[in-house]
Short mmCIF file of C-alpha atoms in Angstrom, two decimals:
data_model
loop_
_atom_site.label_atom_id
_atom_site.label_comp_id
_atom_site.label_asym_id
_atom_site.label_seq_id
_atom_site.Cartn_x
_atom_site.Cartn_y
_atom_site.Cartn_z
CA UNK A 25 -12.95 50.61 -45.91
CA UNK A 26 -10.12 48.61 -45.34
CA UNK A 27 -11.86 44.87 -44.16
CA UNK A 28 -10.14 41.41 -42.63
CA UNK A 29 -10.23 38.67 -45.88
CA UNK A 30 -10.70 34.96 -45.35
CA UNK A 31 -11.03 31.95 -47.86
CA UNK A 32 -12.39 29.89 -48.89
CA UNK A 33 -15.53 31.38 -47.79
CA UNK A 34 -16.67 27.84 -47.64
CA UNK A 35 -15.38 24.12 -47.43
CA UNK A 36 -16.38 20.65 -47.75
CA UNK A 37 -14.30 17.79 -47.25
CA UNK A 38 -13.95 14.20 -45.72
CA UNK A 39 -12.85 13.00 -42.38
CA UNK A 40 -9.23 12.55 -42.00
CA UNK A 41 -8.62 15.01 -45.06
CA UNK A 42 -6.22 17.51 -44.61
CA UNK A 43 -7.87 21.42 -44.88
CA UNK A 44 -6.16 24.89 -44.66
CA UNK A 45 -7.70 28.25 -44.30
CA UNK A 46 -5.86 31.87 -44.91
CA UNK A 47 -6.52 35.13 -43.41
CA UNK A 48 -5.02 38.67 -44.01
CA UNK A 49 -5.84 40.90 -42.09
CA UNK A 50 -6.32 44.65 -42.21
CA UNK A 51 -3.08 46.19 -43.19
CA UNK A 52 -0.67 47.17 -40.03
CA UNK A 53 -2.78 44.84 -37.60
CA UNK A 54 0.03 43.50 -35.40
CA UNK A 55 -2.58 41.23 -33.55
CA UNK A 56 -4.43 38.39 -35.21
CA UNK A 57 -6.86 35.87 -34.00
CA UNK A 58 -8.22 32.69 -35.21
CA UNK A 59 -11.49 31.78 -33.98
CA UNK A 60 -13.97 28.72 -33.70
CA UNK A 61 -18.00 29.37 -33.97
CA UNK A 62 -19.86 26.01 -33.67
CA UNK A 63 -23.54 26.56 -34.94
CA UNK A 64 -25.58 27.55 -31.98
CA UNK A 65 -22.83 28.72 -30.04
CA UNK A 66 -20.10 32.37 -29.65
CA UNK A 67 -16.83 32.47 -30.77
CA UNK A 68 -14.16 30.93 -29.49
CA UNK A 69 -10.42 31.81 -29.61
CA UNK A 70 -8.54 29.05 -30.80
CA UNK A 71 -4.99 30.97 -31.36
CA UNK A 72 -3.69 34.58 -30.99
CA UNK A 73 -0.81 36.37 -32.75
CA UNK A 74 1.43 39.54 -32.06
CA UNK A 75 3.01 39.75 -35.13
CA UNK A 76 4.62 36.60 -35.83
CA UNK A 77 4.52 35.15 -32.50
CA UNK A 78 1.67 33.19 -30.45
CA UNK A 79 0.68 34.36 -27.55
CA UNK A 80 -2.07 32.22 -26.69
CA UNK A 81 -2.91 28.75 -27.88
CA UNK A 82 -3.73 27.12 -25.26
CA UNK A 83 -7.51 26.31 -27.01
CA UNK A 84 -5.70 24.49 -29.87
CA UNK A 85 -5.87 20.90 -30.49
CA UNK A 86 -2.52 20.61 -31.31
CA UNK A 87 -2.84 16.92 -31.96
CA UNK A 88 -4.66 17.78 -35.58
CA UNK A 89 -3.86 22.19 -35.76
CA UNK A 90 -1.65 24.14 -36.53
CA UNK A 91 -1.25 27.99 -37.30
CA UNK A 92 1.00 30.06 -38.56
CA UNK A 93 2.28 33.86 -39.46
CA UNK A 94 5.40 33.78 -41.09
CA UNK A 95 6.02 37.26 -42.02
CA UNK A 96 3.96 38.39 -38.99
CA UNK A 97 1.40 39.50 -41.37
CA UNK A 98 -1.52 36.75 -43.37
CA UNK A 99 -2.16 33.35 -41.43
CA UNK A 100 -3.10 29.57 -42.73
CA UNK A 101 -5.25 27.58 -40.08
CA UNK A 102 -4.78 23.88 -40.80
CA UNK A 103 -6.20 21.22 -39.43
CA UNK A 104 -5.00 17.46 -40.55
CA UNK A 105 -6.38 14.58 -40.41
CA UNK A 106 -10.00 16.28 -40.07
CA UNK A 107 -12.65 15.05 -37.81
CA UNK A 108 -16.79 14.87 -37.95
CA UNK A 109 -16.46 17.37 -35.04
CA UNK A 110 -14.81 20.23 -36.69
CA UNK A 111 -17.51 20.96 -38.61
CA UNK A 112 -17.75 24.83 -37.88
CA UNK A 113 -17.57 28.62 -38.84
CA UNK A 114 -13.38 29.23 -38.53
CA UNK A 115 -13.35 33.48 -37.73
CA UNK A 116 -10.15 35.27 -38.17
CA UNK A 117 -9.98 38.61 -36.63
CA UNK A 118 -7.49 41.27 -36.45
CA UNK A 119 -7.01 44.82 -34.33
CA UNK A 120 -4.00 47.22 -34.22
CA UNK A 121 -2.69 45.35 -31.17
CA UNK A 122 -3.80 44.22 -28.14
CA UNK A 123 -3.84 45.29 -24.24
CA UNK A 124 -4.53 48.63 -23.14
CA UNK A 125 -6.04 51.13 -24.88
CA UNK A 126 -8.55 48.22 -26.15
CA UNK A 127 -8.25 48.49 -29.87
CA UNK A 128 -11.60 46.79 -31.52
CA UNK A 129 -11.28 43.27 -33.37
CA UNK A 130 -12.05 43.72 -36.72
CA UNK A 131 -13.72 40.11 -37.96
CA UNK A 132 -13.46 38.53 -40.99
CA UNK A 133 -16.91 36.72 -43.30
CA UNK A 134 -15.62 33.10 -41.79
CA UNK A 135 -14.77 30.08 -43.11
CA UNK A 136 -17.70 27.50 -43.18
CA UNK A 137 -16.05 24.40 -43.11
CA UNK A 138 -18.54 20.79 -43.02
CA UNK A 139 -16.72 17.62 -42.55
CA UNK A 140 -18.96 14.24 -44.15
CA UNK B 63 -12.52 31.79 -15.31
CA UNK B 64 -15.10 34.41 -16.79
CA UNK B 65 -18.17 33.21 -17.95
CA UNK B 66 -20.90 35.00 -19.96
CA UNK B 67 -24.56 33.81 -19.91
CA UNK B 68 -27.07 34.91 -22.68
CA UNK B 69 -30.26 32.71 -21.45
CA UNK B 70 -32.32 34.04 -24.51
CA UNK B 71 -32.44 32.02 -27.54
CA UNK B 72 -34.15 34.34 -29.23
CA UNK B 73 -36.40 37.37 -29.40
CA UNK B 74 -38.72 39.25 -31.78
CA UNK B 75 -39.67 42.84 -32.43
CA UNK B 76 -42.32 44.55 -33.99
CA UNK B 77 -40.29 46.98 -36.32
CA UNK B 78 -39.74 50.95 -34.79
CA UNK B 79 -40.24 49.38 -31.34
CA UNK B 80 -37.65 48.74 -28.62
CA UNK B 81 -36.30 45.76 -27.43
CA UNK B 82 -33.72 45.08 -24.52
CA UNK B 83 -31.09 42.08 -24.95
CA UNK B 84 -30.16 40.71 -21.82
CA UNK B 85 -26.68 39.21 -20.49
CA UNK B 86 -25.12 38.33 -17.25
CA UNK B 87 -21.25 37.36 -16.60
CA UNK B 88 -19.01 36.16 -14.08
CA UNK B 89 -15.73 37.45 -13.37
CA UNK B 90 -13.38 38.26 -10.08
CA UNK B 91 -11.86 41.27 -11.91
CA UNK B 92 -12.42 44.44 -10.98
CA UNK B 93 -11.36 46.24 -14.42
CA UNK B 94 -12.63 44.89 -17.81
CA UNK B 95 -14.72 45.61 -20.69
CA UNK B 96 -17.69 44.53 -22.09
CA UNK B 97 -19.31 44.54 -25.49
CA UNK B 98 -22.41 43.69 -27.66
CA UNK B 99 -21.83 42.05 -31.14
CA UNK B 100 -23.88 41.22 -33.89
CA UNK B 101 -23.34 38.69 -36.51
CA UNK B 102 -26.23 39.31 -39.60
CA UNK B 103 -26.40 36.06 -41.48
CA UNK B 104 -23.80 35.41 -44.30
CA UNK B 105 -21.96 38.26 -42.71
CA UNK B 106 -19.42 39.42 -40.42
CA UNK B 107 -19.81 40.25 -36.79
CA UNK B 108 -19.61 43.87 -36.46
CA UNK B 109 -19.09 45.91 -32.67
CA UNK B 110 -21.92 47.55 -31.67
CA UNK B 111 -21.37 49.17 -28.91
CA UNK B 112 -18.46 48.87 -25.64
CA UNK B 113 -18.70 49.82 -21.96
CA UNK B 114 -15.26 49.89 -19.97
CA UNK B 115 -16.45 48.80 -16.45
CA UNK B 116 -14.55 51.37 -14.78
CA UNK B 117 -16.68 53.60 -16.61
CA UNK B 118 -20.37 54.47 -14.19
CA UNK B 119 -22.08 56.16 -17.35
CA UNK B 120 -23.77 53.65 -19.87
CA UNK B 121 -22.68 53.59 -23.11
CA UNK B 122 -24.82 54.67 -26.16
CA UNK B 123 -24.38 54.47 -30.47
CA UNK B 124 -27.27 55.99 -31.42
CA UNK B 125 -30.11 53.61 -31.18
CA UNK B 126 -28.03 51.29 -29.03
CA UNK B 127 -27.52 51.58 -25.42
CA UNK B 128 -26.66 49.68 -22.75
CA UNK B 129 -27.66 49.68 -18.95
CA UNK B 130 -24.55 48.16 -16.98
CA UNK B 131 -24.89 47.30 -13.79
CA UNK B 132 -21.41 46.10 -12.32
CA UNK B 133 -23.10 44.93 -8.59
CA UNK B 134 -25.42 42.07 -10.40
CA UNK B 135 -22.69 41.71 -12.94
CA UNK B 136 -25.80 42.36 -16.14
CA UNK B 137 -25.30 44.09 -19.24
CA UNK B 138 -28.03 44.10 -21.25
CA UNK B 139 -28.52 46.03 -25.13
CA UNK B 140 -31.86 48.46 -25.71
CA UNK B 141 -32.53 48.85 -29.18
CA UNK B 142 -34.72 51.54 -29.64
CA UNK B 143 -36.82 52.43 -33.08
CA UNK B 144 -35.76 48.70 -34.40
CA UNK B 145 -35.44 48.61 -38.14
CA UNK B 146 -35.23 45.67 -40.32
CA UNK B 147 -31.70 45.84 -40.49
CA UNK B 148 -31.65 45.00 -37.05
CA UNK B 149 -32.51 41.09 -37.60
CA UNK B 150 -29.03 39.36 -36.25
CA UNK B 151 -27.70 37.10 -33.76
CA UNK B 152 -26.14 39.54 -30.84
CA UNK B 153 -23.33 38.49 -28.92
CA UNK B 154 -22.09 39.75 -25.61
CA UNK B 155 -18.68 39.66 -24.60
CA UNK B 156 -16.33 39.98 -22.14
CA UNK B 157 -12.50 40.70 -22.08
CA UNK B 158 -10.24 41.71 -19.12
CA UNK B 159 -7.40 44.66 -19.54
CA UNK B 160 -4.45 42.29 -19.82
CA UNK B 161 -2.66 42.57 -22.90
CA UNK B 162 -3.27 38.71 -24.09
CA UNK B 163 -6.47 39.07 -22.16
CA UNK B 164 -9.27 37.22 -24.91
CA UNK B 165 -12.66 37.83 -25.89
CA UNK B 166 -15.45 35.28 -23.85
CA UNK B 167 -18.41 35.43 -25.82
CA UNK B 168 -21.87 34.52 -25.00
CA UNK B 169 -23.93 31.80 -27.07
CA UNK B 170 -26.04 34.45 -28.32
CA UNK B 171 -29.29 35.34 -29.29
CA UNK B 172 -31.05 35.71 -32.52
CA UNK B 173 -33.26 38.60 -33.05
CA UNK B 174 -35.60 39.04 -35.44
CA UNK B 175 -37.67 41.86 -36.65
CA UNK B 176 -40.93 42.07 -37.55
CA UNK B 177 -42.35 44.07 -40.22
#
């Protein structure tokens, strides 16, 4: 069963260090998400692809992230300098597009990332 | 903006017997859809089940079923004959029909099963 891959599964690093996540997701999703999960809390979207494009970022700290999707099909996450407060799960999801018929986000195992 | 409230921390079960998640949400639209997720630990959150509001008839996945009521804006999760398996965190959601509409989850509840 085809499945949404993320890594590393886990990071540690130090404030102000510079981190990167990747996703690919399941083969001929056009949509892609990138979400945020702080302990306690749900998901929540922090950037939204249609192939290579964003359509929604508006949840981005664009100050210290950036995403991308070159070819419209894997995404890196990055967030530089890193700060205390990122410490979170980082989600990537994917679906076969997005609107109408509602086509289910598949979700990726996460990216645990702890800032010290 | 939509909001979705999930005022239960947590829960417990005694396994084989039913429990009912509950969740309430805020919204102005009158066309969206709804869903339960659940995220087992270490691994990734899955869909349980979906209701499309326009829809009157509650969903069901076998030992999952929902009772929607659009008027008090609740949608809470019934799992019936809970099994060990079960033991989660559960996530409701909420999405309109828009095409960049996004996914407003919940802060969840954990649910754990006793044997």
């Amino acid at each position: 069963e085809a499945e949404v891959a993320q890594s590393p599964r886990y990071k540690i690093t130090e404030k102000s260090q510079a981190v990167a996540f990747w996703c690919d997701p399941i083969s001929g999703h056009a949509t892609l998400y990138w979400y945020r999960q702080i302990l306690g809390q749900g998901p929540e979207l922090l950037v939204q692809f249609q192939d290579e494009s964003v359509v929604d970022d508006s949840q981005l700290p664009k100050d210290r992230f950036s995403a991308e999707r070159l070819k419209g099909v894997d995404s890196t996450l990055k967030i530089q300098p890193a700060e205390l407060g990122d410490s979170a799960m980082y989600l990537c999801a994917s679906s076969l597009t997005a609107g109408r018929p509602y086509n289910e986000q598949f979700f990726g195992p996460g990216t645990r990332l702890t800032v010290l | 903006a939509q909001t979705v409230t999930q005022s239960q921390p947590e829960m417990s079960v005694q396994e084989a017997e039913t429990v009912t998640l509950s969740c309430t949400y805020d919204t102005s639209e009158s066309d969206y859809y709804l869903f339960w997720y659940k995220q087992p630990p270490s691994r990734q959150m899955i869909l349980v089940i979906r209701q499309e509001a326009y829809k009157q008839q509650n969903a069901t996945e076998n030992r999952f079923s929902v009772n929607f009521q659009k008027a008090a804006k609740s949608f809470s999760l019934k799992i019936s004959d809970s099994q060990l398996g079960d033991a989660a965190m559960y996530f409701c959601a909420y999405r309109g029909t828009g095409a960049n509409s996004k996914l407003t989850f919940g802060k969840g509840i954990t649910l754990s099963v006793r044997p």
